[in-house]
Coordinates of C-alpha atoms and ligand atoms in Angstrom, one line a residue:
T1 CA -15.9 34.4 4.8
K2 CA -14.1 32.7 2.0
A3 CA -14.4 29.0 1.7
R4 CA -11.1 27.3 2.5
V5 CA -9.7 24.3 0.6
V6 CA -6.5 22.7 2.0
V7 CA -4.5 20.2 -0.1
V8 CA -2.1 17.8 1.7
G9 CA 0.8 17.0 -0.6
G10 CA 2.0 19.2 -3.5
G11 CA 3.0 16.4 -5.8
T12 CA 1.4 15.5 -9.1
G13 CA -2.1 15.1 -7.7
G14 CA -2.0 17.9 -5.1
A15 CA -0.5 20.6 -7.4
I16 CA -3.0 19.9 -10.1
A17 CA -6.0 19.7 -7.8
A18 CA -5.0 23.1 -6.2
R19 CA -4.7 24.7 -9.6
Y20 CA -8.1 23.5 -10.8
V21 CA -9.9 24.5 -7.6
K22 CA -8.5 28.0 -7.9
A23 CA -9.2 28.2 -11.7
L24 CA -12.8 26.9 -11.2
D25 CA -13.6 29.3 -8.4
P26 CA -11.0 32.1 -7.7
A27 CA -13.0 33.1 -4.6
I28 CA -11.9 30.0 -2.8
D29 CA -8.8 30.3 -0.5
V30 CA -6.5 27.4 -1.6
T31 CA -3.5 26.2 0.5
I32 CA -1.1 23.4 -0.3
V33 CA 0.9 21.8 2.5
E34 CA 4.0 20.2 1.1
A35 CA 7.0 18.7 2.9
N36 CA 9.6 19.6 0.3
P37 CA 10.5 23.0 -1.2
E38 CA 10.8 21.3 -4.7
Y39 CA 9.0 18.3 -6.3
T40 CA 11.0 15.7 -8.2
S41 CA 8.8 13.6 -10.4
C42 CA 9.2 9.8 -10.2
Y43 CA 8.0 9.5 -13.8
M44 CA 11.0 9.8 -16.1
S45 CA 13.3 9.0 -13.1
N46 CA 14.1 5.7 -14.9
W47 CA 15.4 7.9 -17.8
V48 CA 18.1 9.1 -15.5
L49 CA 19.4 5.5 -15.3
A50 CA 19.9 5.5 -19.1
E51 CA 21.7 8.9 -19.1
M52 CA 18.7 10.4 -20.9
R53 CA 17.8 13.1 -18.3
D54 CA 19.3 14.6 -15.3
L55 CA 17.5 14.9 -12.0
D56 CA 17.4 18.7 -12.2
S57 CA 15.2 18.5 -15.3
L58 CA 12.7 16.5 -13.3
T59 CA 12.7 19.0 -10.4
H60 CA 10.1 21.7 -10.1
G61 CA 9.5 24.5 -7.6
Y62 CA 6.3 26.3 -6.5
D63 CA 6.8 29.8 -7.8
N64 CA 4.3 29.4 -10.6
V65 CA 1.8 27.8 -8.2
K66 CA 2.1 30.8 -5.9
A67 CA 1.7 33.2 -8.8
R68 CA -1.7 31.7 -9.4
G69 CA -2.8 32.9 -6.0
I70 CA -2.4 29.5 -4.2
N71 CA -0.8 29.5 -0.8
V72 CA 2.1 27.1 -0.4
V73 CA 3.1 26.1 3.1
I74 CA 6.4 24.1 3.1
D75 CA 5.9 22.0 6.2
T76 CA 5.0 18.4 7.0
A77 CA 1.4 17.6 7.9
T78 CA 1.6 15.5 11.0
R79 CA -2.1 14.9 11.6
I80 CA -5.5 15.6 10.0
D81 CA -8.1 16.4 12.6
T82 CA -11.1 15.2 10.5
E83 CA -13.6 16.1 13.3
G84 CA -12.3 19.6 13.8
Q85 CA -11.6 20.0 10.1
K86 CA -8.0 21.2 10.4
V87 CA -4.5 20.0 9.3
L88 CA -1.8 20.2 11.9
T89 CA 1.9 20.5 10.9
A90 CA 5.3 19.8 12.3
G91 CA 6.0 23.5 12.3
G92 CA 3.1 24.1 14.7
K93 CA 0.5 25.4 12.2
S94 CA -3.1 24.6 12.4
L95 CA -4.9 25.0 9.0
P96 CA -8.7 24.9 9.0
Y97 CA -10.6 23.7 6.0
D98 CA -14.1 23.4 4.6
R99 CA -12.9 20.8 2.2
L100 CA -9.7 18.8 2.2
I101 CA -7.9 17.1 -0.7
V102 CA -5.3 14.5 0.3
S103 CA -2.6 13.5 -2.1
P104 CA 0.4 12.2 -0.1
G105 CA 1.4 9.4 -2.5
I106 CA 2.8 6.3 -1.0
D107 CA 4.9 5.1 1.9
F108 CA 6.8 1.8 2.3
Q109 CA 6.1 -1.1 4.5
W110 CA 9.5 -1.1 6.2
G111 CA 10.3 -4.4 7.7
A112 CA 7.8 -6.4 5.5
I113 CA 11.0 -7.8 4.0
E114 CA 13.1 -8.6 7.1
G115 CA 16.1 -6.3 7.3
Y116 CA 14.8 -3.8 4.8
D117 CA 14.3 -0.6 6.8
E118 CA 15.0 3.0 6.0
A119 CA 18.7 2.6 6.9
A120 CA 19.0 -0.5 4.6
S121 CA 17.6 1.6 1.7
Q122 CA 20.8 3.8 2.0
V123 CA 22.7 0.7 0.8
L124 CA 20.1 -1.2 -1.2
P125 CA 18.2 1.7 -2.8
H126 CA 14.4 1.5 -3.6
A127 CA 14.6 4.6 -5.9
W128 CA 10.7 4.5 -5.7
K129 CA 10.6 8.1 -4.5
A130 CA 12.7 10.1 -6.9
G131 CA 15.7 12.2 -5.7
P132 CA 18.8 11.1 -3.9
Q133 CA 17.6 7.5 -4.1
T134 CA 17.6 7.7 -7.9
L135 CA 21.2 9.0 -7.9
L136 CA 22.3 6.3 -5.5
L137 CA 21.0 3.5 -7.7
R138 CA 22.5 5.2 -10.8
D139 CA 25.9 5.5 -9.1
Q140 CA 25.9 2.0 -7.9
V141 CA 25.2 0.6 -11.4
A142 CA 28.0 2.9 -12.8
A143 CA 30.4 1.6 -10.1
M144 CA 29.8 -2.1 -10.5
P145 CA 32.1 -4.4 -12.4
E146 CA 31.8 -4.7 -16.2
N147 CA 30.1 -8.1 -15.7
G148 CA 28.1 -6.9 -12.7
L149 CA 24.8 -8.3 -11.5
V150 CA 21.9 -6.0 -10.7
T151 CA 18.8 -7.5 -9.0
I152 CA 15.5 -5.7 -8.8
V153 CA 13.0 -7.0 -6.1
A154 CA 9.6 -6.2 -7.5
P155 CA 6.7 -5.7 -5.1
P156 CA 3.3 -7.4 -4.8
N157 CA 0.2 -5.6 -6.1
P158 CA -0.9 -2.9 -5.5
F159 CA 2.0 -0.5 -5.9
R160 CA 3.0 2.8 -7.5
C161 CA 3.6 2.5 -11.2
P162 CA 2.8 -1.1 -12.3
P163 CA 5.1 -1.0 -15.4
G164 CA 7.9 0.9 -13.5
P165 CA 10.2 -2.0 -12.4
Y166 CA 10.2 -3.5 -15.9
E167 CA 11.0 -0.2 -17.6
R168 CA 13.7 0.2 -15.1
A169 CA 15.2 -3.1 -16.1
A170 CA 15.2 -2.1 -19.7
L171 CA 16.8 1.3 -19.1
I172 CA 19.5 -0.1 -16.7
A173 CA 20.2 -2.6 -19.5
N174 CA 20.4 0.2 -22.0
F175 CA 23.1 1.8 -19.8
C176 CA 24.9 -1.5 -19.5
T177 CA 25.0 -2.1 -23.3
R178 CA 27.3 1.0 -23.5
H179 CA 29.3 0.7 -20.2
K180 CA 28.9 -2.9 -18.8
P181 CA 28.3 -5.1 -21.8
N182 CA 28.6 -8.3 -19.8
A183 CA 26.2 -7.2 -17.0
K184 CA 23.1 -9.1 -16.1
I185 CA 19.8 -7.9 -14.5
V186 CA 17.6 -10.3 -12.6
I187 CA 14.1 -9.3 -11.4
Y188 CA 12.7 -11.3 -8.4
D189 CA 9.0 -10.7 -8.5
A190 CA 6.4 -11.2 -5.9
K191 CA 3.8 -11.6 -8.7
D192 CA 3.0 -14.2 -11.3
A193 CA 2.4 -11.7 -14.0
F194 CA 3.0 -8.0 -14.6
S195 CA 1.9 -4.9 -16.6
K196 CA 2.6 -5.0 -20.4
Q197 CA 4.4 -8.3 -19.8
G198 CA 4.4 -9.6 -23.4
L199 CA 5.6 -6.3 -24.8
F200 CA 8.3 -5.9 -22.2
Q201 CA 9.6 -9.4 -22.6
A202 CA 9.7 -9.2 -26.4
G203 CA 11.4 -5.8 -26.1
W204 CA 14.1 -7.1 -23.6
E205 CA 14.9 -10.0 -25.9
R206 CA 15.1 -7.8 -29.0
H207 CA 17.2 -5.0 -27.6
Y208 CA 19.2 -6.8 -24.8
P209 CA 19.3 -10.5 -25.6
G210 CA 20.1 -12.6 -22.6
M211 CA 20.7 -9.6 -20.4
I212 CA 17.4 -9.5 -18.4
E213 CA 15.9 -12.4 -16.6
W214 CA 12.5 -12.3 -14.8
V215 CA 11.8 -14.7 -12.0
G216 CA 8.1 -14.5 -11.3
G217 CA 5.7 -16.1 -8.8
F218 CA 8.1 -15.6 -6.0
E219 CA 5.4 -15.3 -3.4
T220 CA 4.5 -18.9 -3.9
G221 CA 8.1 -20.0 -4.5
G222 CA 9.2 -18.7 -1.1
G223 CA 9.7 -15.0 -2.0
I224 CA 12.5 -12.7 -0.8
R225 CA 12.1 -13.0 2.9
R226 CA 15.2 -11.1 4.2
V227 CA 17.9 -8.9 2.9
D228 CA 21.4 -8.5 4.3
P229 CA 22.6 -5.0 3.3
A230 CA 26.2 -5.5 4.5
A231 CA 26.6 -8.8 2.6
K232 CA 24.5 -7.5 -0.4
T233 CA 22.5 -10.7 -0.2
L234 CA 18.9 -11.7 -0.7
H235 CA 17.4 -14.6 1.2
T236 CA 14.4 -16.8 0.3
D237 CA 13.3 -19.8 2.3
F238 CA 15.4 -22.0 0.1
D239 CA 18.3 -20.0 -1.3
D240 CA 20.5 -17.0 -1.0
F241 CA 21.4 -14.6 -3.9
E242 CA 24.3 -12.2 -3.9
A243 CA 24.5 -9.2 -6.3
D244 CA 26.5 -6.1 -7.0
V245 CA 23.5 -3.8 -6.9
I246 CA 20.2 -4.7 -5.2
N247 CA 17.2 -2.5 -5.9
V248 CA 14.5 -3.4 -3.4
I249 CA 11.1 -1.9 -4.2
P250 CA 9.2 -2.8 -1.0
P251 CA 5.5 -3.4 -0.5
Q252 CA 3.6 -0.1 -0.1
T253 CA 0.7 1.7 1.6
A254 CA -0.9 5.1 1.3
G255 CA 1.3 8.0 2.5
R256 CA 1.8 7.8 6.3
I257 CA -0.3 10.9 7.0
A258 CA -3.3 9.1 5.5
V259 CA -2.7 6.1 7.7
D260 CA -2.1 8.1 10.8
S261 CA -5.2 10.2 10.3
G262 CA -7.6 7.2 10.0
L263 CA -8.2 7.5 6.2
T264 CA -7.0 4.0 5.3
D265 CA -8.8 0.6 5.6
D266 CA -7.3 -2.8 6.2
S267 CA -5.7 -2.8 2.8
G268 CA -3.5 0.2 3.8
W269 CA -5.1 2.4 1.2
C270 CA -7.9 5.1 1.3
P271 CA -11.4 4.0 0.3
V272 CA -13.3 6.6 -1.6
D273 CA -16.6 7.1 -3.3
Y274 CA -15.7 7.0 -7.0
R275 CA -18.4 9.5 -7.9
D276 CA -16.6 12.4 -6.2
L277 CA -13.5 10.8 -4.5
Q278 CA -14.8 11.6 -1.0
S279 CA -13.3 9.5 1.7
T280 CA -15.8 6.9 2.9
L281 CA -14.1 7.3 6.4
A282 CA -14.2 11.0 6.9
Q283 CA -16.5 13.9 5.9
N284 CA -15.4 16.7 3.6
V285 CA -12.2 14.9 2.8
H286 CA -11.3 13.8 -0.8
V287 CA -8.4 11.4 -1.5
I288 CA -6.7 11.3 -4.9
G289 CA -3.7 9.7 -6.6
D290 CA -1.7 6.8 -5.4
A291 CA -3.1 6.9 -1.9
M292 CA -6.6 5.8 -3.1
V293 CA -7.7 2.2 -2.6
S294 CA -6.6 0.3 -5.6
S295 CA -9.2 -0.5 -8.2
A296 CA -9.0 -0.8 -12.0
L297 CA -7.3 2.6 -11.8
P298 CA -3.5 2.1 -11.8
K299 CA -1.3 4.1 -9.5
S300 CA 0.1 6.4 -12.1
G301 CA 0.9 10.1 -12.5
Y302 CA -1.7 10.4 -15.2
I303 CA -4.4 8.9 -12.9
A304 CA -3.2 11.3 -10.1
A305 CA -3.9 14.2 -12.6
S306 CA -7.2 12.8 -13.6
T307 CA -8.4 12.2 -10.1
A308 CA -7.1 15.7 -9.1
K309 CA -9.5 17.2 -11.7
V310 CA -12.4 15.1 -10.6
A311 CA -11.9 16.0 -7.0
A312 CA -11.4 19.7 -7.8
L313 CA -14.6 19.8 -9.7
A314 CA -16.5 18.0 -7.0
V315 CA -15.0 20.2 -4.2
V316 CA -16.0 23.4 -6.1
D317 CA -19.5 21.9 -6.8
H318 CA -20.0 21.0 -3.1
I319 CA -18.8 24.4 -1.9
N320 CA -21.2 26.1 -4.3
G321 CA -24.2 23.8 -3.4
R322 CA -24.2 21.9 -6.7
E323 CA -24.4 18.2 -7.2
P324 CA -21.2 17.0 -8.9
G325 CA -21.6 15.4 -12.4
A326 CA -20.6 11.8 -13.2
P327 CA -16.9 11.7 -13.8
A328 CA -14.7 9.7 -16.2
Y329 CA -11.0 8.8 -15.5
F330 CA -8.2 8.8 -18.0
N331 CA -4.9 7.0 -18.0
T332 CA -2.0 7.1 -20.4
C333 CA 1.4 5.7 -19.5
Y334 CA 4.5 5.2 -21.6
S335 CA 7.4 2.9 -20.8
L336 CA 10.7 3.0 -22.7
L337 CA 12.4 -0.1 -23.9
T338 CA 15.3 2.1 -25.3
P339 CA 15.6 5.9 -25.7
E340 CA 14.0 5.4 -29.2
H341 CA 11.4 2.7 -28.5
S342 CA 8.4 3.0 -26.3
I343 CA 5.3 1.1 -25.5
S344 CA 2.2 2.4 -23.8
V345 CA -1.1 1.6 -22.0
S346 CA -4.1 3.8 -22.0
G347 CA -7.7 3.6 -20.8
V348 CA -10.9 5.4 -19.9
Y349 CA -12.8 4.4 -16.7
E350 CA -16.0 5.3 -14.9
A351 CA -17.7 4.6 -11.6
G352 CA -20.0 1.6 -11.7
Q353 CA -21.3 -1.4 -9.7
T354 CA -20.3 -5.0 -9.3
D355 CA -22.8 -7.8 -9.8
D356 CA -23.5 -7.8 -6.1
G357 CA -24.1 -4.0 -6.0
Q358 CA -20.7 -2.8 -4.7
Q359 CA -19.4 0.5 -6.0
T360 CA -16.4 0.0 -8.3
I361 CA -14.4 1.4 -11.2
L362 CA -15.1 -0.1 -14.6
P363 CA -13.3 0.4 -17.9
V364 CA -15.4 2.1 -20.5
G365 CA -16.0 -0.3 -23.4
D366 CA -12.8 -1.8 -24.7
S367 CA -10.8 1.5 -24.1
V368 CA -8.1 -0.2 -22.0
A369 CA -5.4 -1.3 -24.4
V370 CA -1.6 -1.6 -24.8
S371 CA 0.3 -0.7 -28.0
P372 CA 0.3 -3.3 -30.7
A373 CA 2.8 -6.2 -30.4
D374 CA 3.8 -5.8 -34.0
A375 CA 4.5 -2.1 -33.9
D376 CA 7.6 -1.2 -36.0
D377 CA 10.5 1.1 -35.1
L378 CA 8.7 4.1 -36.5
Y379 CA 5.7 3.5 -34.3
Q380 CA 7.7 2.8 -31.2
G381 CA 9.9 5.8 -32.0
R382 CA 6.8 8.1 -32.2
E383 CA 5.7 6.7 -28.8
A384 CA 9.0 7.6 -27.3
R385 CA 8.6 11.2 -28.5
Y386 CA 5.0 11.3 -27.2
A387 CA 6.4 10.2 -23.8
A388 CA 8.6 13.3 -23.7
S389 CA 5.7 15.6 -24.6
W390 CA 3.4 13.7 -22.2
Y391 CA 5.9 14.7 -19.5
D392 CA 5.9 18.4 -20.4
N393 CA 2.1 18.5 -20.4
L394 CA 1.6 16.6 -17.1
I395 CA 4.2 18.9 -15.3
D396 CA 2.7 22.0 -16.9
Q397 CA -0.7 21.1 -15.4
G398 CA 0.6 21.3 -11.9
F399 CA 3.7 23.4 -11.9
G400 CA 3.5 25.5 -15.1
Ligands
FAD1 P1 3.3 12.2 -5.4 O1 3.5 12.7 -6.7 O2 4.3 11.3 -4.8 O3 3.1 13.4 -4.4 C1 3.0 13.3 -3.0 C2 3.5 14.6 -2.4 O4 3.0 14.6 -1.0 C3 5.0 14.6 -2.3 O5 5.5 15.8 -2.9 C4 5.3 14.5 -0.8 O6 6.4 15.2 -0.4 C5 4.0 15.1 -0.2 N1 3.7 14.6 1.1 C6 3.6 13.3 1.6 N2 3.3 13.3 2.9 C7 3.2 14.6 3.3 C8 3.0 15.2 4.5 N3 2.7 14.5 5.6 N4 3.0 16.6 4.6 C9 3.3 17.3 3.5 N5 3.6 16.8 2.3 C10 3.5 15.4 2.2 N6 3.3 7.5 -13.6 C11 2.9 7.7 -14.9 O7 1.8 8.1 -15.1 N7 3.8 7.5 -15.9 C12 5.1 7.1 -15.8 O8 5.8 6.9 -16.7 C13 5.5 6.8 -14.4 N8 6.7 6.4 -14.2 C14 7.2 6.1 -12.9 C15 8.4 5.6 -12.7 C16 8.9 5.4 -11.4 C17 10.3 4.8 -11.2 C18 8.0 5.6 -10.3 C19 8.5 5.3 -8.9 C20 6.7 6.1 -10.5 C21 6.3 6.4 -11.8 N9 5.0 6.8 -12.1 C22 4.6 7.0 -13.4 C23 4.0 7.0 -11.0 C24 3.8 8.4 -10.5 O9 5.0 9.0 -10.1 C25 2.8 8.5 -9.3 O10 1.7 7.7 -9.6 C26 2.4 9.9 -9.0 O11 3.5 10.7 -8.6 C27 1.3 9.9 -7.9 O12 1.0 11.2 -7.6 P2 0.5 11.6 -6.1 O13 0.1 13.0 -6.1 O14 -0.4 10.5 -5.6 O15 1.9 11.4 -5.2

């Protein structure tokens, strides 16, 4: 009988993993279980806020995936039976597997900020899963007064897309320079520092002087404890803040299916062996993308793609009785300051050991770097164009 590989989640990681398994060994029967009939990428969803893209251009169906001989089941996985090696779905299906690849992305810790539950997100959008939430945030900014106040509540580490909240601030500011010139954007951050901080802060001051304020270290300063959606108010232990638009990006965990199926540890994320991305908690299960335990690898689309390829190679090797080779992981991530100015971070990583012998992820040499602080307009303009082709290439790997 044919070996069966099931992939839970047909997002960036899942779609790419399925494609590579099928390409590496066409004899394997590959099935994706995906909750939604179309995938809307989170990456570039901030571009929608600056009127650079519409959501349709970020939305991709599964016709090309199916044309490659991959089965696509549009259904919600409700449980992974790791003993019986099958995936159970809301639609009543039971999908047996020899190897499973799990790429469900993230879920939110509803209630971690008091009052911020799923219902509250209909008033105070997170827009951290792209789709209707992105449009809600865009429309709220468009509808606020000309001197409106936008607040972004940035989450503690680890979370999906470390530079994302700060790119979002820049691109909302970009919209405001055209339509709400006296607007202000304040970021209340649970952290003391953030990704590409120096480059972002210099970019904000240059392009939007005085418009964006970052209030960091909020965890130690009391933090946003509670939200009141009806009054559009944020509460700390010491103070209350009102705003016209409140974008709450809540604390996160691995996608719920991973939590419910016993694939997460106390951190809320899925521990894996970094040599082949097998779960350390279940046999014949590989976890990729954002759901993995956080390490030096950021929770980015590019890392989802890179881990997808590592897992696909390892799965095909295991099925064919071969020992997987030693992998490397690659990240490249662009953040726009304006439509014509971008900064980036990139890096190469490998599995290694800490001083006390624990398995970990280590950067290779000094490969992890951000774009130069003194980059001129030509350089940053090129990076903005690379960002657009980066998008096309990444989408093509899974959905092309
Ligand atoms: P996802 O792409 O989210 O895919 C998960 C899929 O699993 C979804 O399709 C979901 O419907 C499905 N699913 C979940 N649970 C189930 C279930 N039980 N049953 C069936 N299906 C299920 N990354 C970059 O590299 N560059 C960027 O510029 C960038 N910008 C970003 C900007 C924003 C605003 C945000 C929010 C994120 C950004 N990211 C960026 C991060 C990137 O979107 C994620 O890291 C990436 O999507 C992770 O891929 P994934 O496969 O782990 O999860």
